[in-house]
Coordinates of C-alpha atoms in Angstrom, one line a residue:
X20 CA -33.8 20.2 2.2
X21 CA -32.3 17.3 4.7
X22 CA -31.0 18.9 8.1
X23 CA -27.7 18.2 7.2
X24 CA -27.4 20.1 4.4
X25 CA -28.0 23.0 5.6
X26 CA -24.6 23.0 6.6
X27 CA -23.0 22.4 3.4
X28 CA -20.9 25.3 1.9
X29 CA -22.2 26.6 -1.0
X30 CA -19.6 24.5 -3.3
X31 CA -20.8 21.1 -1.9
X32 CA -23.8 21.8 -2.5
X33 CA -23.5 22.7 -6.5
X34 CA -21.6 19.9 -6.3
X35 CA -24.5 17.8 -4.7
X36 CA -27.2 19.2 -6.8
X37 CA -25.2 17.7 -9.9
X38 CA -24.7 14.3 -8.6
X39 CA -28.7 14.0 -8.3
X40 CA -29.0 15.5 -12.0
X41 CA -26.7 12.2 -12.9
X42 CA -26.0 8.4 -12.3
X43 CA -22.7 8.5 -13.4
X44 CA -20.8 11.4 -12.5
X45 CA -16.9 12.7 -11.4
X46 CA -16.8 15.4 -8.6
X47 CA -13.4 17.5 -9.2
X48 CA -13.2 19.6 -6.8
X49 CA -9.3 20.4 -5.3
X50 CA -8.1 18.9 -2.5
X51 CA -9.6 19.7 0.8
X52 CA -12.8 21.1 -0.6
X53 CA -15.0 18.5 1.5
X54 CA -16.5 15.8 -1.0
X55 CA -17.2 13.4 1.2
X56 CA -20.2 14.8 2.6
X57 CA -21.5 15.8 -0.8
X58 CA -20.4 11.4 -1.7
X59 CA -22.3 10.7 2.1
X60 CA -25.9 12.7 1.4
X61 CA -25.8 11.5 -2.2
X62 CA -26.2 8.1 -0.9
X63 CA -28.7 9.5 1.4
X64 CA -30.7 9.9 -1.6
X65 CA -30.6 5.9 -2.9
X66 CA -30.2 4.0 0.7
X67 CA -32.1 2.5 1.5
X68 CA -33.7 0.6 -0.4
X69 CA -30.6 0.1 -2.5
X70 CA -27.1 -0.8 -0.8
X71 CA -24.4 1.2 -1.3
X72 CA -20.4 0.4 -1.8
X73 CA -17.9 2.8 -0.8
X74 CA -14.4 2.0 -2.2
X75 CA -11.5 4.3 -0.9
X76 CA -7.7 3.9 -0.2
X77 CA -6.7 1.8 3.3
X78 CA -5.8 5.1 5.8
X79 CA -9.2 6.4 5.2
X80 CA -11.4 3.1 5.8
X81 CA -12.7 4.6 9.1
X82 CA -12.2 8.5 8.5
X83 CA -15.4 7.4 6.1
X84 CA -17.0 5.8 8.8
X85 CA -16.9 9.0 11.1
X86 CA -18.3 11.1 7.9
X87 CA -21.1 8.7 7.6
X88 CA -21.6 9.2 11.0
X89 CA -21.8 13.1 11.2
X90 CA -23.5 13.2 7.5
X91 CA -26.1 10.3 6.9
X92 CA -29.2 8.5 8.3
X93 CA -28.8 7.6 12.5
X94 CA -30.4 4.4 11.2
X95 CA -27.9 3.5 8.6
X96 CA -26.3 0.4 9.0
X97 CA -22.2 1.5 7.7
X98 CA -19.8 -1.8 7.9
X99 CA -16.6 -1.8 7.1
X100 CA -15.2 -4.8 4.7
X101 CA -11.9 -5.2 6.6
X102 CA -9.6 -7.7 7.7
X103 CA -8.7 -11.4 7.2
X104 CA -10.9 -12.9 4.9
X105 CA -13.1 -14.1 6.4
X106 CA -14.2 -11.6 8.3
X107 CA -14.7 -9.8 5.6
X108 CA -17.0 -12.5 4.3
X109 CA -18.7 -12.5 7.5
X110 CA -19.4 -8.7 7.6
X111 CA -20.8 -8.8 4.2
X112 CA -23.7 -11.7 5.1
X113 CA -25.1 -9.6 7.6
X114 CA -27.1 -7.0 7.2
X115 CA -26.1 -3.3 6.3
X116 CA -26.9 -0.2 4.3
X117 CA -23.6 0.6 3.2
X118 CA -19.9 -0.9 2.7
X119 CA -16.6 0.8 2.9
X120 CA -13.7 -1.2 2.0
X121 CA -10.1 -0.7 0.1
X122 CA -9.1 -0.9 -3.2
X123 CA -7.2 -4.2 -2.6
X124 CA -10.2 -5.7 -0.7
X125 CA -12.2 -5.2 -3.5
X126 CA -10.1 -7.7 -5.3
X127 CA -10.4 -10.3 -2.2
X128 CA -14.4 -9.7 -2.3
X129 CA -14.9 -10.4 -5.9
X130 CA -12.4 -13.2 -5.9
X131 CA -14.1 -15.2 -3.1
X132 CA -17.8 -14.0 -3.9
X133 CA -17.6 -12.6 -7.9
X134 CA -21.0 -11.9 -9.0
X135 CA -22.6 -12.4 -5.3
X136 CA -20.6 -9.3 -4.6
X137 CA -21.3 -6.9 -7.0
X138 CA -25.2 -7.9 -7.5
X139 CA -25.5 -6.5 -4.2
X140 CA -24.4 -3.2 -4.7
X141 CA -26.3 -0.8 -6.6
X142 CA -24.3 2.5 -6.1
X143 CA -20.5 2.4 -5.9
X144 CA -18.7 5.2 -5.3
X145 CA -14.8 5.6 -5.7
X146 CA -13.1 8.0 -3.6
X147 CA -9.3 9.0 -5.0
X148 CA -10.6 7.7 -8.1
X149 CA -7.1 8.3 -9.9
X150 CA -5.9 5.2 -8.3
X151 CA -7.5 3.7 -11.4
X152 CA -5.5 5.3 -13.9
X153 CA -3.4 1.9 -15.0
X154 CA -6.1 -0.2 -17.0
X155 CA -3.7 -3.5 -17.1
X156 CA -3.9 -3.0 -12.8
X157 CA -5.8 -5.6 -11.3
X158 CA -7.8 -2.4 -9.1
X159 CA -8.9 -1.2 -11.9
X160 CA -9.9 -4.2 -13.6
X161 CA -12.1 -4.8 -10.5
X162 CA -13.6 -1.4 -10.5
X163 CA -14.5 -1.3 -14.2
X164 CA -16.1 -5.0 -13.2
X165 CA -18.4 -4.2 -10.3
X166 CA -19.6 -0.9 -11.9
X167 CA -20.4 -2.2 -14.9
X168 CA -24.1 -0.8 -15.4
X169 CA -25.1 -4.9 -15.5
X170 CA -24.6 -4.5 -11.9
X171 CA -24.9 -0.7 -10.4
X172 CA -27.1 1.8 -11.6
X173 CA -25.3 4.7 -9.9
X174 CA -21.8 5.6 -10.0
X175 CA -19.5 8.3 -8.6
X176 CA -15.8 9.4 -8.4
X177 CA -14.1 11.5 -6.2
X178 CA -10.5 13.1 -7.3
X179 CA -8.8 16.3 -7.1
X180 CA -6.6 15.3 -9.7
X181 CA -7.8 13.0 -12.4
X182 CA -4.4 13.3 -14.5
X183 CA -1.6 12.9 -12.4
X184 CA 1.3 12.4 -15.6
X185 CA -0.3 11.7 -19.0
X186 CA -3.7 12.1 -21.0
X187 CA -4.1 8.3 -20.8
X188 CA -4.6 8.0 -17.3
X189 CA -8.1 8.9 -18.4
X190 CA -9.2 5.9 -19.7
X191 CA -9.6 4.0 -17.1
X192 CA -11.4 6.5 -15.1
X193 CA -13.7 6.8 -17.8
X194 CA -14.4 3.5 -18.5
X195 CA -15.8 3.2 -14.7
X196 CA -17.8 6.2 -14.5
X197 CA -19.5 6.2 -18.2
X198 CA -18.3 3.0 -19.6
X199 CA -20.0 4.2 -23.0
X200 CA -18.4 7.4 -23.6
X201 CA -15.1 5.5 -25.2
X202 CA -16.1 2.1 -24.8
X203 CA -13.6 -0.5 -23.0
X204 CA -10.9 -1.3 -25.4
X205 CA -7.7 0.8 -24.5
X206 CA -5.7 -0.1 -27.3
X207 CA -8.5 1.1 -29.8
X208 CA -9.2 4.2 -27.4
X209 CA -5.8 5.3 -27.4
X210 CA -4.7 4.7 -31.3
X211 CA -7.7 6.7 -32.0
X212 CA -7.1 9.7 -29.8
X213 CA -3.0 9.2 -29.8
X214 CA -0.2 8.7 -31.9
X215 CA 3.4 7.3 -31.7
X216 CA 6.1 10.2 -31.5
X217 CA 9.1 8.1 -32.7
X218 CA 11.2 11.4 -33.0
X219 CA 13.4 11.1 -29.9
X220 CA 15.1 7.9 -31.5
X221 CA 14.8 4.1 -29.7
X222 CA 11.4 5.1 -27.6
X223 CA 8.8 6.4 -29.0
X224 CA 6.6 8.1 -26.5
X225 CA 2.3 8.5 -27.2
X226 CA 1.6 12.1 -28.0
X227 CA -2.8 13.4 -28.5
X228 CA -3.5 13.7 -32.0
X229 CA -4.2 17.5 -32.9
X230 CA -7.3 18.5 -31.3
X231 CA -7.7 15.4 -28.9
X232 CA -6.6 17.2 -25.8
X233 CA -9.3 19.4 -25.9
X234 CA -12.3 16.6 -27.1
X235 CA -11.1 14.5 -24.1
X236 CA -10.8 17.7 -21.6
X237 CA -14.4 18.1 -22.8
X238 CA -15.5 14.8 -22.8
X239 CA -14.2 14.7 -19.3
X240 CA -15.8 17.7 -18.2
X241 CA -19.3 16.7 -19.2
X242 CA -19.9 14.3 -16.5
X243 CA -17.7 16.3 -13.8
X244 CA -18.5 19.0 -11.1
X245 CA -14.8 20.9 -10.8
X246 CA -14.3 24.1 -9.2
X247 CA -10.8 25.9 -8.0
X248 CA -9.7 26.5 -5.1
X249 CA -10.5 30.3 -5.0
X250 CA -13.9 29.4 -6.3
X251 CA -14.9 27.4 -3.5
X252 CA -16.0 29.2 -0.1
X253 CA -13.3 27.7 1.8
X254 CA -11.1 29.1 4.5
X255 CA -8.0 27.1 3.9
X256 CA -4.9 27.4 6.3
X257 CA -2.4 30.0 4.5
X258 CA 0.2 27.9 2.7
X259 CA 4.2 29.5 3.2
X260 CA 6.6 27.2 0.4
X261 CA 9.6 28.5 2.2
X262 CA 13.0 27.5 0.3
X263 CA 14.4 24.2 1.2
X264 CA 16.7 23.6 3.7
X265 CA 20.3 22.7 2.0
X266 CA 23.0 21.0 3.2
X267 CA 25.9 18.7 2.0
X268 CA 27.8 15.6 2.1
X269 CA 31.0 15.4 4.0
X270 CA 33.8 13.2 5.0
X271 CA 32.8 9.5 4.1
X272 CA 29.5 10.0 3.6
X273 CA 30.6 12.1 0.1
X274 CA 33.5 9.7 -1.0
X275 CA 31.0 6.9 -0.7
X276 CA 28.3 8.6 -3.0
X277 CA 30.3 9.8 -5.6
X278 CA 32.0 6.6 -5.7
X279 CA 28.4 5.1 -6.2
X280 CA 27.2 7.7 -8.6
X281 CA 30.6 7.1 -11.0
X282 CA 30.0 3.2 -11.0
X283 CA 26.1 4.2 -12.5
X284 CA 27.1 6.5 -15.0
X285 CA 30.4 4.2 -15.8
X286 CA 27.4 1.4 -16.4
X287 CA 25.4 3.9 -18.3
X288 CA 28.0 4.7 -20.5
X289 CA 28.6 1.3 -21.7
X290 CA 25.3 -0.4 -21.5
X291 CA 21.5 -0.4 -21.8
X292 CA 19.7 -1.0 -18.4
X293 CA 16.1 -2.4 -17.9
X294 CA 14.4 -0.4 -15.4
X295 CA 14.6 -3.3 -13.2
X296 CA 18.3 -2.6 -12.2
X297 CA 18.3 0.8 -12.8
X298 CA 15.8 1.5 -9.6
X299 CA 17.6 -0.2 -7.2
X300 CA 20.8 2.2 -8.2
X301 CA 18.6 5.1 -7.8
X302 CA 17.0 3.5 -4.5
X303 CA 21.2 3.5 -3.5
X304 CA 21.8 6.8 -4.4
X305 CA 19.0 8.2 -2.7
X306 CA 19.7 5.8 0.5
X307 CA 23.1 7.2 0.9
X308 CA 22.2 11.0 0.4
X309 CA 21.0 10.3 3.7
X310 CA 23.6 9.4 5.6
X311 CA 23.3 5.1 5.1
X312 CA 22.7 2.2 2.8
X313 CA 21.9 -1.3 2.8
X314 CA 25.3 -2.6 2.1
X315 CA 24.3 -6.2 2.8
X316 CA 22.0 -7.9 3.8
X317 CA 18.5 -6.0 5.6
X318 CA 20.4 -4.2 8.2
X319 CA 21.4 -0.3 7.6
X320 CA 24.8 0.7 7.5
X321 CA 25.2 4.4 8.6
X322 CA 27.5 6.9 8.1
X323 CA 29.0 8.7 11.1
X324 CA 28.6 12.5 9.6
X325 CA 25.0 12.2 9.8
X326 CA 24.7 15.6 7.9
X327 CA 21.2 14.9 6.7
X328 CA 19.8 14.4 10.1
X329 CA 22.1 17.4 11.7
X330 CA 20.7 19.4 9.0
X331 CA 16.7 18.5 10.2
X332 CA 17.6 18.8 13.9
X333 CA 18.4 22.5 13.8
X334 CA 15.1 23.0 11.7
X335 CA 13.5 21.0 15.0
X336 CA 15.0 22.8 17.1
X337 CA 14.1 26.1 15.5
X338 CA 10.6 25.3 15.2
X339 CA 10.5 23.9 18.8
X340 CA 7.4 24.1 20.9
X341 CA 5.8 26.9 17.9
X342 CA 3.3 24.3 16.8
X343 CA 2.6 20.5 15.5
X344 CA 5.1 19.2 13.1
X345 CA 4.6 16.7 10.2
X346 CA 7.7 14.7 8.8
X347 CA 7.6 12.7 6.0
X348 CA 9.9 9.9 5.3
X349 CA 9.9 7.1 3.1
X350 CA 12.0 4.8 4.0
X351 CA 12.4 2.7 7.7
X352 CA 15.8 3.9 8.5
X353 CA 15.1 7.0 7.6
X354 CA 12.3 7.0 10.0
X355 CA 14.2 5.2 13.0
X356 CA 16.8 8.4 13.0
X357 CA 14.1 11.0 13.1
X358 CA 12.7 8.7 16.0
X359 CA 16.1 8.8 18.0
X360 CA 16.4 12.6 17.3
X361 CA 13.0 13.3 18.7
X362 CA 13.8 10.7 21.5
X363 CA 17.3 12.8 22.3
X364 CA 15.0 15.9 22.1
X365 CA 12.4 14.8 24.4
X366 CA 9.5 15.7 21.7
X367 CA 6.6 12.9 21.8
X368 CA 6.2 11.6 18.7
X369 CA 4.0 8.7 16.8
X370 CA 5.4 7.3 13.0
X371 CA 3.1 5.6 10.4
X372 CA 4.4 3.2 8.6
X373 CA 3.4 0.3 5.8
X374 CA 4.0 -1.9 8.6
X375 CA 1.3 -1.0 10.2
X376 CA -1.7 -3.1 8.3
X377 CA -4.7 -2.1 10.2
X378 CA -6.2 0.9 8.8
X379 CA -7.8 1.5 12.3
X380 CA -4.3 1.9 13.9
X381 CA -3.5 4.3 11.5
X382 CA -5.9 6.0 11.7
X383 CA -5.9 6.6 15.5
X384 CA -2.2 7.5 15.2
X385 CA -3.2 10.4 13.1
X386 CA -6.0 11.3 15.4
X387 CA -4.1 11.7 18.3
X388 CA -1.8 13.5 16.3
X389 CA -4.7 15.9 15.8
X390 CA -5.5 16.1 18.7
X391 CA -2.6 17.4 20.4
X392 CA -0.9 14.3 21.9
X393 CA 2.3 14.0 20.4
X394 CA 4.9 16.5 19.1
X395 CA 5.4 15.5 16.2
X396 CA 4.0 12.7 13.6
X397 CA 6.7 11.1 11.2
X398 CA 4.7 9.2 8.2
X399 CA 4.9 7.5 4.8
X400 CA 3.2 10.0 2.0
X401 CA 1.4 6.5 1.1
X402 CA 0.4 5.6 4.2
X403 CA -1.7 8.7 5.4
X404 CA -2.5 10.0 1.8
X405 CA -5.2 11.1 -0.2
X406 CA -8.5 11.6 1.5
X407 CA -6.4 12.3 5.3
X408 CA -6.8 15.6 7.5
X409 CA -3.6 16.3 9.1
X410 CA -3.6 19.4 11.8
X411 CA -0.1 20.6 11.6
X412 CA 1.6 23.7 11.6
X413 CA 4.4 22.7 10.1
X414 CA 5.6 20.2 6.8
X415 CA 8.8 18.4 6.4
X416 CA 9.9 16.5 3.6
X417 CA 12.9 14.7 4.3
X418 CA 13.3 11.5 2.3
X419 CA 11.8 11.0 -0.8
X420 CA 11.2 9.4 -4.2
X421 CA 10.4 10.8 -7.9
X422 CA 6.6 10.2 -7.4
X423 CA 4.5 12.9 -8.3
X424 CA 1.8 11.2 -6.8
X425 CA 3.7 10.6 -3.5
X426 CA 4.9 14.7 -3.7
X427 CA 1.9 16.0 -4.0
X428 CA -0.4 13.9 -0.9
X429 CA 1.6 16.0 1.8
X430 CA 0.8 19.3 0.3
X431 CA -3.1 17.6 -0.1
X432 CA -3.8 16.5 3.9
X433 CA -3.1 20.5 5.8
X434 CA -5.2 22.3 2.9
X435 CA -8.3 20.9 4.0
X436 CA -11.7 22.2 5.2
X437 CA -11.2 20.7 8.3
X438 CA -7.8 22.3 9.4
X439 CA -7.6 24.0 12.5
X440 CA -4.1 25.1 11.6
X441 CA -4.5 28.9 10.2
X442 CA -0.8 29.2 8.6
X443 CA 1.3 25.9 7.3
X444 CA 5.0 26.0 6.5
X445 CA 6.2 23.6 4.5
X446 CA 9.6 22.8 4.0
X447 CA 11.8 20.5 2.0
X448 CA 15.5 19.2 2.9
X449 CA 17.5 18.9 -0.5
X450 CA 21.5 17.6 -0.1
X451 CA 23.6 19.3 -2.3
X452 CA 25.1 17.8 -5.5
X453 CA 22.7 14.4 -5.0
X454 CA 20.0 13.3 -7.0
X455 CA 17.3 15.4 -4.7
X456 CA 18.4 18.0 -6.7
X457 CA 16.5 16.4 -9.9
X458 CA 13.8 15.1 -7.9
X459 CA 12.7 18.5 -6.5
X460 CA 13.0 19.3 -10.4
X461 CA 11.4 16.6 -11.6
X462 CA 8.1 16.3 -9.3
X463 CA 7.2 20.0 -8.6
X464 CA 6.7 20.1 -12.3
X465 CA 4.6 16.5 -11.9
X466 CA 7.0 15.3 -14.9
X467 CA 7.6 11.3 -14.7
X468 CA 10.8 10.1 -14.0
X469 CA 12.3 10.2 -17.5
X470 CA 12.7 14.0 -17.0
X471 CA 14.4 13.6 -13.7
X472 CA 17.0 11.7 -15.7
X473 CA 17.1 13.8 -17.8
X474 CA 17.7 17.0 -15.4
X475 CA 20.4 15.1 -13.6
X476 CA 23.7 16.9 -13.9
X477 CA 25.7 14.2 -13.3
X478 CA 24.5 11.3 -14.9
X479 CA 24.6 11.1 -18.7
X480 CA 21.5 9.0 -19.3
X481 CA 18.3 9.0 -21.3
X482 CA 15.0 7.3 -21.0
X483 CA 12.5 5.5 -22.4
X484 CA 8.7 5.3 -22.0
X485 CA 7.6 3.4 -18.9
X486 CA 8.2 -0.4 -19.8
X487 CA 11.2 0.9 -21.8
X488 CA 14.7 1.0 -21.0
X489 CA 17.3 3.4 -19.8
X490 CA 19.7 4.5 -22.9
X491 CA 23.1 5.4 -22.3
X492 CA 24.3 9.1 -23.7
X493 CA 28.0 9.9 -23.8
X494 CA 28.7 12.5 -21.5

């Protein structure tokens, strides 16, 4: 047994031992349970003399490099494939052991390189694997391409949740991992495991054939190591779901929403929208809920009754000085108001944002969140998401959309083997009579966004599969 694995936890290293008993294999475990290292000592196994590709999401490029650092060889030589071009191009020419690079630089690699590229790897792992789940996406096209066994004779996947909404986000998981369990035609995969529910009218909606839920379950489970959360010898940090914080609309802020919300349903009422315009009205509805919109134009119009953001600031202030605390927002003006609240405060504070490109910056923003620097750390769900240890105390949704995906990566980075928080509060903020009331609906239950539609109590609409349309229903 390697030095380092003496310090696995028992989980990992169950989790290890059936890695080495495959070459193609999915590690399950939840959220926080520590796969990398098991991913990391794996590779220890194969490098060198082969080379090894690790693809993972941008905000954890060089949280991989540290676990590479605490978990393999002193002698490896672990580059990472980022920036322009060509520097990526550069990196790759020289010499290394291993490769860590994003999703989308995958797709620049293959598309200046092709077959150069993916000769040179023989083990590719994928870390948040379910990124894959769209097999029309040109991510997953690339993944299915460079693990194709023509090219790498080992490859792994790392999820804790390989079905975020539907049964088909399986294929393309699948076809990366063991590319001959199903084969790589969707189309013929899914009419052979699916059929077309045309019961609810204009949209039919692809429902598992009797018994096909359990053959793919076990199909799936056959090359995957999974283990809950109580199974795995883990001290996570106590998770308290208080009730959200309410609050409501007042003065103009509430005649100019329901205004906005009677023109949509007036439109629904009368007409079929694509989902193309129906977004941006649900984008509106959700902007003003908060206290502004983009009337015209790129710059924010706000509201004076700010009751959104007085609703958060006596939460802050409550929670002052008791411990770190973690806001998430997903939209910039959103983020600029929590930024002059903490200012007006006094609380240090650091915000991630998609306009920050550099996955190093983001990275040491989060750090010295961990550390103890700041206050407070306001951030995208998307831009410190899966794979990311956050140290706080306390959770804060405040803006949001109907994303499963994007609801559930908060509750994902304090739960995490590496926490040094013992109890995490999380808390929501939900503005009465708005459509956060069918979000929170909606996404706790990881429905897609034709049952928040549906839940909606005050717009009488209908929808279709994604792709489809939004039917109008008289009211």
């Amino acid at each position: 047994m390697k030095r380092s694995e003496l310090r696995l936890r028992d989980h990992q290293q169950k989790n290890l031992d059936y890695f080495r008993s495959k070459a193609r294999a999915l590690s399950l475990l939840p959220y926080g349970a520590g796969k990398s290292p098991i991913a990391v000592l794996r590779i220890g196994d194969l490098v060198p003399p082969k080379r090894a590709l690790l693809v993972c999401t941008t905000g954890v490029v060089y949280k991989w490099l540290r676990e590479f650092k605490t978990w393999g060889d002193p002698e490896w030589k672990v580059v990472p494939l980022v920036g322009k071009n060509e520097e990526r191009m550069r990196i790759f020419e020289n010499p290394h052991n291993v490769a860590v690079i994003n999703y989308e630089g995958l797709g620049v690699m293959l598309d200046g390189l092709g077959e150069k590229f993916a000769k040179a790897y023989k083990v590719v792992i994928f870390d948040e694997i379910h990124r894959l789940k769209n097999p029309d996406a040109d991510i997953s096209k690339n993944a299915a391409y460079i693990s194709h066994p023509k090219f790498a004779d080992f490859v792994y996947g790392l999820t804790g949740a390989p079905v975020y909404e539907t049964p088909l986000d399986l294929f393309s998981i699948l076809r990366v991992v063991n590319p001959w369990m199903f084969g790589l035609d969707y189309e013929a995969w899914r009419e052979r495991y699916f059929y077309e529910d045309k019961s609810d009218g204009k949209y039919p909606r692809w429902v598992c054939r009797p018994g096909a839920m359990d053959f793919l379950a076990e199909k799936l489970h056959s090359i995957a190591f999974r283990l809950e959360k109580d199974e795995c010898n883990v001290d996570y940090p106590k998770q308290i779901f208080n009730n959200p914080i309410t609050a409501s609309l007042t003065g103009k802020s509430r005649a100019v929403y329901q205004q906005a919300e009677k023109r949509l349903a007036l439109a629904l009422t009368h007409q079929v929208l694509s989902l193309v315009h129906i977004y941006p009205r649900l984008e509106k509805l959700c902007q003003l809920s908060r206290g502004w919109c983009y009337d015209s134009g790129k710059t924010p119009l706000y509201f004076p009754e700010m009751d959104a953001i007085r609703a958060f600031a006596d939460y802050a202030e409550e929670i002052r000085g008791a411990g770190p605390l973690c806001v998430w927002a997903v939209r910039p003006p959103d983020m600029a108001m929590l930024g002059n609240l903490f200012d007006r405060m006094g609380m240090k504070y650091r915000i991630v944002h998609g306009g920050i490109r550099s996955a190093k910056a983001r990275d040491g923003i989060v750090e010295s969140f961990n550390r103890g620097a700041c206050d407070a750390l306001i951030a995208h769900p998307r831009c410190i998401g899966e794979g990311v240890d956050v140290h706080g105390r306390f959770s804060f949704r405040y803006s949001y959309r109907w994303s499963a995906m994007e609801w559930d990566q908060p509750l994902g980075r304090f739960a995490r083997i590496s926490s040094n928080e013992k109890i995490v509060d999380y808390r929501d903020l939900v503005m009465e009579e708005t459509l956060d009331e069918g979000i929170v609906m909606s996404v706790r239950s990881k429905l897609d966004v034709g049952e928040l539609i549906k839940k909606s109590r005050k717009i009488p609409w209908r929808f279709g599969p994604a792709g489809g349309e939004f039917d109008a229903v008289q009211a």
